[in-house]
């Protein structure tokens, strides 16, 4: 009888040790997973949980110090397009490079969902593979006038060319068509100083 008790004690002690070791391994795996998360991953996790009835609105702080409330629409490789949410109610869209984010303000209810594993495993979608330069090249090809918020202020004009790490913009007045006579200057803008693009 005493041997039975001894073996029962040993068995339960071994089970506790195995369970504690499994919990420790699980905790370490979770720490490693969290350590690999990028800010893009966190935005994608929140965006995947957004619905038409309950769209995700986040406040982003830009490197200029500006704070903008946005609803992410497309999350690219190093950028996101979003609808600007303001009191005017006018629809406005923007493109924000992730490098221009100084922070994202989330409510307590968004923290845990932002840490979740996203469903986009395997091959990323086309939009997830597109870089900021590709999106800017598309705006250039369409000859759309844009407003660029830069680290040093705003510039309005039409993108003429997009290089690997910069763009050329023909600066002109809002509402003016890009013609040589309307262009006040040509500016080379490094992507590093680009904070927000409003078409």
PDB file of C-alpha atoms in Angstrom:
ATOM      1  CA  UNK A   1       0.000   0.000   0.000  1.00  0.00           C
ATOM      2  CA  UNK A   2       2.818   2.393   0.865  1.00  0.00           C
ATOM      3  CA  UNK A   3       4.492   1.634  -2.476  1.00  0.00           C
ATOM      4  CA  UNK A   4       1.277   2.593  -4.267  1.00  0.00           C
ATOM      5  CA  UNK A   5       1.261   5.953  -2.464  1.00  0.00           C
ATOM      6  CA  UNK A   6       4.925   6.497  -3.296  1.00  0.00           C
ATOM      7  CA  UNK A   7       4.373   5.764  -7.003  1.00  0.00           C
ATOM      8  CA  UNK A   8       1.241   7.964  -7.033  1.00  0.00           C
ATOM      9  CA  UNK A   9       3.259  10.812  -5.482  1.00  0.00           C
ATOM     10  CA  UNK A  10       6.078  10.353  -7.986  1.00  0.00           C
ATOM     11  CA  UNK A  11       3.616  10.224 -10.864  1.00  0.00           C
ATOM     12  CA  UNK A  12       1.810  13.407  -9.816  1.00  0.00           C
ATOM     13  CA  UNK A  13       5.137  15.174  -9.188  1.00  0.00           C
ATOM     14  CA  UNK A  14       6.348  14.157 -12.670  1.00  0.00           C
ATOM     15  CA  UNK A  15       3.067  15.392 -14.224  1.00  0.00           C
ATOM     16  CA  UNK A  16       3.448  18.770 -12.472  1.00  0.00           C
ATOM     17  CA  UNK A  17       7.039  19.089 -13.710  1.00  0.00           C
ATOM     18  CA  UNK A  18       6.080  18.156 -17.274  1.00  0.00           C
ATOM     19  CA  UNK A  19       3.152  20.589 -17.198  1.00  0.00           C
ATOM     20  CA  UNK A  20       5.390  23.372 -15.815  1.00  0.00           C
ATOM     21  CA  UNK A  21       7.993  22.651 -18.506  1.00  0.00           C
ATOM     22  CA  UNK A  22       5.319  22.693 -21.248  1.00  0.00           C
ATOM     23  CA  UNK A  23       4.002  26.015 -19.919  1.00  0.00           C
ATOM     24  CA  UNK A  24       7.536  27.419 -19.893  1.00  0.00           C
ATOM     25  CA  UNK A  25       8.138  26.269 -23.482  1.00  0.00           C
ATOM     26  CA  UNK A  26       4.786  27.754 -24.574  1.00  0.00           C
ATOM     27  CA  UNK A  27       5.614  31.051 -22.840  1.00  0.00           C
ATOM     28  CA  UNK A  28       9.037  31.187 -24.527  1.00  0.00           C
ATOM     29  CA  UNK A  29       7.507  30.451 -27.957  1.00  0.00           C
ATOM     30  CA  UNK A  30       4.987  33.255 -27.387  1.00  0.00           C
ATOM     31  CA  UNK A  31       7.775  35.670 -26.371  1.00  0.00           C
ATOM     32  CA  UNK A  32       9.657  34.768 -29.562  1.00  0.00           C
ATOM     33  CA  UNK A  33       6.518  35.240 -31.695  1.00  0.00           C
ATOM     34  CA  UNK A  34       5.837  38.646 -30.134  1.00  0.00           C
ATOM     35  CA  UNK A  35       9.476  39.611 -30.635  1.00  0.00           C
ATOM     36  CA  UNK A  36       9.107  39.047 -34.394  1.00  0.00           C
ATOM     37  CA  UNK A  37       5.965  41.212 -34.758  1.00  0.00           C
ATOM     38  CA  UNK A  38       6.351  44.400 -36.757  1.00  0.00           C
ATOM     39  CA  UNK A  39       4.127  47.455 -36.568  1.00  0.00           C
ATOM     40  CA  UNK A  40       2.779  46.358 -39.955  1.00  0.00           C
ATOM     41  CA  UNK A  41       1.805  42.961 -38.485  1.00  0.00           C
ATOM     42  CA  UNK A  42      -0.071  44.701 -35.669  1.00  0.00           C
ATOM     43  CA  UNK A  43      -1.982  46.951 -38.113  1.00  0.00           C
ATOM     44  CA  UNK A  44      -2.829  43.953 -40.326  1.00  0.00           C
ATOM     45  CA  UNK A  45      -4.130  41.996 -37.306  1.00  0.00           C
ATOM     46  CA  UNK A  46      -6.433  44.879 -36.389  1.00  0.00           C
ATOM     47  CA  UNK A  47      -7.461  45.497 -40.001  1.00  0.00           C
ATOM     48  CA  UNK A  48      -8.480  41.838 -40.435  1.00  0.00           C
ATOM     49  CA  UNK A  49     -10.904  42.194 -37.525  1.00  0.00           C
ATOM     50  CA  UNK A  50     -12.442  45.386 -38.896  1.00  0.00           C
ATOM     51  CA  UNK A  51     -15.922  45.081 -40.392  1.00  0.00           C
ATOM     52  CA  UNK A  52     -18.213  47.363 -42.367  1.00  0.00           C
ATOM     53  CA  UNK A  53     -20.501  47.637 -39.347  1.00  0.00           C
ATOM     54  CA  UNK A  54     -17.603  48.276 -36.976  1.00  0.00           C
ATOM     55  CA  UNK A  55     -14.714  49.790 -38.937  1.00  0.00           C
ATOM     56  CA  UNK A  56     -11.362  50.132 -37.224  1.00  0.00           C
ATOM     57  CA  UNK A  57     -10.370  53.727 -36.499  1.00  0.00           C
ATOM     58  CA  UNK A  58      -6.908  54.379 -35.109  1.00  0.00           C
ATOM     59  CA  UNK A  59      -5.090  57.575 -34.221  1.00  0.00           C
ATOM     60  CA  UNK A  60      -1.650  57.740 -35.788  1.00  0.00           C
ATOM     61  CA  UNK A  61       1.030  60.118 -34.636  1.00  0.00           C
ATOM     62  CA  UNK A  62       3.263  61.225 -37.474  1.00  0.00           C
ATOM     63  CA  UNK A  63       6.916  62.165 -37.252  1.00  0.00           C
ATOM     64  CA  UNK A  64       5.907  65.821 -37.726  1.00  0.00           C
ATOM     65  CA  UNK A  65       3.934  65.694 -34.470  1.00  0.00           C
ATOM     66  CA  UNK A  66       0.563  65.694 -36.251  1.00  0.00           C
ATOM     67  CA  UNK A  67      -2.102  63.295 -35.006  1.00  0.00           C
ATOM     68  CA  UNK A  68      -4.530  61.909 -37.596  1.00  0.00           C
ATOM     69  CA  UNK A  69      -7.510  59.577 -37.080  1.00  0.00           C
ATOM     70  CA  UNK A  70      -7.623  57.055 -39.917  1.00  0.00           C
ATOM     71  CA  UNK A  71      -9.370  53.879 -41.043  1.00  0.00           C
ATOM     72  CA  UNK A  72      -6.868  51.585 -42.786  1.00  0.00           C
ATOM     73  CA  UNK A  73      -8.045  50.413 -46.215  1.00  0.00           C
ATOM     74  CA  UNK A  74      -5.011  48.649 -47.723  1.00  0.00           C
ATOM     75  CA  UNK A  75      -1.862  47.627 -45.898  1.00  0.00           C
ATOM     76  CA  UNK A  76       1.141  47.363 -48.194  1.00  0.00           C
ATOM     77  CA  UNK A  77       4.680  46.246 -47.525  1.00  0.00           C
ATOM     78  CA  UNK A  78       5.950  49.553 -46.116  1.00  0.00           C
ATOM     79  CA  UNK A  79       2.861  51.785 -46.324  1.00  0.00           C
ATOM     80  CA  UNK A  80      -0.879  51.869 -45.774  1.00  0.00           C
ATOM     81  CA  UNK A  81      -3.679  53.689 -47.493  1.00  0.00           C
ATOM     82  CA  UNK A  82      -6.392  54.961 -45.217  1.00  0.00           C
ATOM     83  CA  UNK A  83      -9.500  57.081 -45.040  1.00  0.00           C
ATOM     84  CA  UNK A  84      -8.996  60.169 -42.912  1.00  0.00           C
ATOM     85  CA  UNK A  85     -11.670  60.479 -40.227  1.00  0.00           C
ATOM     86  CA  UNK A  86     -12.371  64.061 -39.174  1.00  0.00           C
ATOM     87  CA  UNK A  87     -15.214  66.228 -37.987  1.00  0.00           C
ATOM     88  CA  UNK A  88     -15.949  67.599 -41.466  1.00  0.00           C
ATOM     89  CA  UNK A  89     -17.242  64.222 -42.633  1.00  0.00           C
ATOM     90  CA  UNK A  90     -15.759  64.792 -46.101  1.00  0.00           C
ATOM     91  CA  UNK A  91     -14.167  61.653 -47.471  1.00  0.00           C
ATOM     92  CA  UNK A  92     -10.417  62.045 -47.744  1.00  0.00           C
ATOM     93  CA  UNK A  93      -7.820  59.401 -48.439  1.00  0.00           C
ATOM     94  CA  UNK A  94      -4.141  59.292 -47.716  1.00  0.00           C
ATOM     95  CA  UNK A  95      -1.061  57.127 -48.004  1.00  0.00           C
ATOM     96  CA  UNK A  96       1.153  56.834 -44.938  1.00  0.00           C
ATOM     97  CA  UNK A  97       4.635  55.310 -45.102  1.00  0.00           C
ATOM     98  CA  UNK A  98       5.313  53.192 -42.002  1.00  0.00           C
ATOM     99  CA  UNK A  99       8.617  55.041 -41.601  1.00  0.00           C
ATOM    100  CA  UNK A 100       6.588  58.238 -40.978  1.00  0.00           C
ATOM    101  CA  UNK A 101       4.738  56.758 -37.991  1.00  0.00           C
ATOM    102  CA  UNK A 102       5.867  58.108 -34.645  1.00  0.00           C
ATOM    103  CA  UNK A 103       3.237  56.005 -32.892  1.00  0.00           C
ATOM    104  CA  UNK A 104      -0.268  54.596 -32.961  1.00  0.00           C
ATOM    105  CA  UNK A 105      -2.748  55.303 -30.202  1.00  0.00           C
ATOM    106  CA  UNK A 106      -4.905  52.263 -29.419  1.00  0.00           C
ATOM    107  CA  UNK A 107      -7.625  51.704 -26.878  1.00  0.00           C
ATOM    108  CA  UNK A 108      -7.356  48.836 -24.377  1.00  0.00           C
ATOM    109  CA  UNK A 109      -9.771  46.755 -26.470  1.00  0.00           C
ATOM    110  CA  UNK A 110      -7.376  46.870 -29.446  1.00  0.00           C
ATOM    111  CA  UNK A 111      -4.134  45.798 -27.743  1.00  0.00           C
ATOM    112  CA  UNK A 112      -4.796  42.042 -27.506  1.00  0.00           C
ATOM    113  CA  UNK A 113      -6.325  41.754 -31.018  1.00  0.00           C
ATOM    114  CA  UNK A 114      -3.308  43.591 -32.456  1.00  0.00           C
ATOM    115  CA  UNK A 115      -1.076  40.812 -31.101  1.00  0.00           C
ATOM    116  CA  UNK A 116      -3.071  38.034 -32.747  1.00  0.00           C
ATOM    117  CA  UNK A 117      -1.693  35.806 -35.450  1.00  0.00           C
ATOM    118  CA  UNK A 118      -3.018  36.968 -38.805  1.00  0.00           C
ATOM    119  CA  UNK A 119      -4.820  34.748 -41.264  1.00  0.00           C
ATOM    120  CA  UNK A 120      -2.535  35.828 -44.099  1.00  0.00           C
ATOM    121  CA  UNK A 121      -0.097  32.940 -43.984  1.00  0.00           C
ATOM    122  CA  UNK A 122       1.645  31.479 -46.989  1.00  0.00           C
ATOM    123  CA  UNK A 123       1.761  33.752 -50.013  1.00  0.00           C
ATOM    124  CA  UNK A 124       1.077  37.420 -49.259  1.00  0.00           C
ATOM    125  CA  UNK A 125      -1.539  39.182 -51.362  1.00  0.00           C
ATOM    126  CA  UNK A 126      -0.464  41.505 -54.156  1.00  0.00           C
ATOM    127  CA  UNK A 127      -1.120  44.639 -52.087  1.00  0.00           C
ATOM    128  CA  UNK A 128       0.991  43.248 -49.233  1.00  0.00           C
ATOM    129  CA  UNK A 129       3.944  42.850 -51.607  1.00  0.00           C
ATOM    130  CA  UNK A 130       3.697  46.318 -53.169  1.00  0.00           C
ATOM    131  CA  UNK A 131       6.188  48.871 -51.939  1.00  0.00           C
ATOM    132  CA  UNK A 132       5.642  52.600 -51.438  1.00  0.00           C
ATOM    133  CA  UNK A 133       7.570  53.369 -54.636  1.00  0.00           C
ATOM    134  CA  UNK A 134       5.140  51.224 -56.665  1.00  0.00           C
ATOM    135  CA  UNK A 135       2.130  53.142 -55.300  1.00  0.00           C
ATOM    136  CA  UNK A 136       3.818  56.481 -55.983  1.00  0.00           C
ATOM    137  CA  UNK A 137       4.663  55.349 -59.529  1.00  0.00           C
ATOM    138  CA  UNK A 138       0.979  54.608 -60.061  1.00  0.00           C
ATOM    139  CA  UNK A 139       0.068  58.151 -58.930  1.00  0.00           C
ATOM    140  CA  UNK A 140       2.767  59.466 -61.280  1.00  0.00           C
ATOM    141  CA  UNK A 141       1.427  57.439 -64.205  1.00  0.00           C
ATOM    142  CA  UNK A 142      -2.104  58.734 -63.556  1.00  0.00           C
ATOM    143  CA  UNK A 143      -0.797  62.339 -63.420  1.00  0.00           C
ATOM    144  CA  UNK A 144      -2.844  63.004 -60.293  1.00  0.00           C
ATOM    145  CA  UNK A 145      -2.093  66.146 -58.342  1.00  0.00           C
ATOM    146  CA  UNK A 146      -1.092  65.328 -54.777  1.00  0.00           C
ATOM    147  CA  UNK A 147      -0.302  67.087 -51.536  1.00  0.00           C
ATOM    148  CA  UNK A 148       2.800  65.786 -49.805  1.00  0.00           C
ATOM    149  CA  UNK A 149       3.200  66.334 -46.096  1.00  0.00           C
ATOM    150  CA  UNK A 150       6.942  66.434 -45.521  1.00  0.00           C
ATOM    151  CA  UNK A 151       9.033  66.739 -42.399  1.00  0.00           C
ATOM    152  CA  UNK A 152       9.540  70.403 -43.379  1.00  0.00           C
ATOM    153  CA  UNK A 153       5.981  71.318 -44.442  1.00  0.00           C
ATOM    154  CA  UNK A 154       3.540  70.717 -47.276  1.00  0.00           C
ATOM    155  CA  UNK A 155       4.064  70.700 -51.013  1.00  0.00           C
ATOM    156  CA  UNK A 156       1.373  70.443 -53.681  1.00  0.00           C
ATOM    157  CA  UNK A 157       1.935  69.378 -57.255  1.00  0.00           C
ATOM    158  CA  UNK A 158       2.180  66.509 -59.697  1.00  0.00           C
ATOM    159  CA  UNK A 159       4.663  63.660 -59.377  1.00  0.00           C
ATOM    160  CA  UNK A 160       6.854  63.600 -62.489  1.00  0.00           C
ATOM    161  CA  UNK A 161       9.149  60.649 -61.668  1.00  0.00           C
ATOM    162  CA  UNK A 162       9.723  58.105 -58.945  1.00  0.00           C
ATOM    163  CA  UNK A 163      13.191  56.753 -58.254  1.00  0.00           C
ATOM    164  CA  UNK A 164      14.314  54.050 -55.874  1.00  0.00           C
ATOM    165  CA  UNK A 165      14.447  56.322 -52.829  1.00  0.00           C
ATOM    166  CA  UNK A 166      12.960  59.631 -53.971  1.00  0.00           C
ATOM    167  CA  UNK A 167      10.420  61.292 -56.232  1.00  0.00           C
ATOM    168  CA  UNK A 168      10.366  64.390 -58.439  1.00  0.00           C
ATOM    169  CA  UNK A 169       7.382  66.680 -57.970  1.00  0.00           C
ATOM    170  CA  UNK A 170       6.415  69.635 -60.155  1.00  0.00           C
ATOM    171  CA  UNK A 171       5.128  72.131 -57.597  1.00  0.00           C
ATOM    172  CA  UNK A 172       2.049  74.126 -58.607  1.00  0.00           C
ATOM    173  CA  UNK A 173      -1.050  75.695 -57.044  1.00  0.00           C
ATOM    174  CA  UNK A 174      -3.961  73.541 -55.900  1.00  0.00           C
ATOM    175  CA  UNK A 175      -6.563  73.228 -58.611  1.00  0.00           C
ATOM    176  CA  UNK A 176      -4.102  74.183 -61.352  1.00  0.00           C
ATOM    177  CA  UNK A 177      -3.340  71.771 -64.152  1.00  0.00           C
ATOM    178  CA  UNK A 178       0.315  70.749 -64.411  1.00  0.00           C
ATOM    179  CA  UNK A 179       1.638  72.886 -67.224  1.00  0.00           C
ATOM    180  CA  UNK A 180       5.120  74.379 -67.554  1.00  0.00           C
ATOM    181  CA  UNK A 181       3.657  77.849 -66.997  1.00  0.00           C
ATOM    182  CA  UNK A 182       1.915  76.754 -63.763  1.00  0.00           C
ATOM    183  CA  UNK A 183       4.970  75.034 -62.243  1.00  0.00           C
ATOM    184  CA  UNK A 184       6.771  77.198 -59.689  1.00  0.00           C
ATOM    185  CA  UNK A 185       9.613  74.730 -59.014  1.00  0.00           C
ATOM    186  CA  UNK A 186      10.712  71.135 -59.388  1.00  0.00           C
ATOM    187  CA  UNK A 187      11.615  69.379 -56.178  1.00  0.00           C
ATOM    188  CA  UNK A 188      13.360  66.098 -55.442  1.00  0.00           C
ATOM    189  CA  UNK A 189      11.807  64.556 -52.321  1.00  0.00           C
ATOM    190  CA  UNK A 190      13.556  61.672 -50.533  1.00  0.00           C
ATOM    191  CA  UNK A 191      11.140  58.995 -49.291  1.00  0.00           C
ATOM    192  CA  UNK A 192      12.716  59.406 -45.849  1.00  0.00           C
ATOM    193  CA  UNK A 193      11.181  62.895 -45.529  1.00  0.00           C
ATOM    194  CA  UNK A 194       7.751  61.805 -46.844  1.00  0.00           C
ATOM    195  CA  UNK A 195       5.173  61.718 -44.040  1.00  0.00           C
ATOM    196  CA  UNK A 196       1.769  61.576 -45.766  1.00  0.00           C
ATOM    197  CA  UNK A 197       0.418  61.687 -49.317  1.00  0.00           C
ATOM    198  CA  UNK A 198      -3.072  63.045 -50.049  1.00  0.00           C
ATOM    199  CA  UNK A 199      -4.301  62.571 -53.621  1.00  0.00           C
TER     200      UNK A 199
END
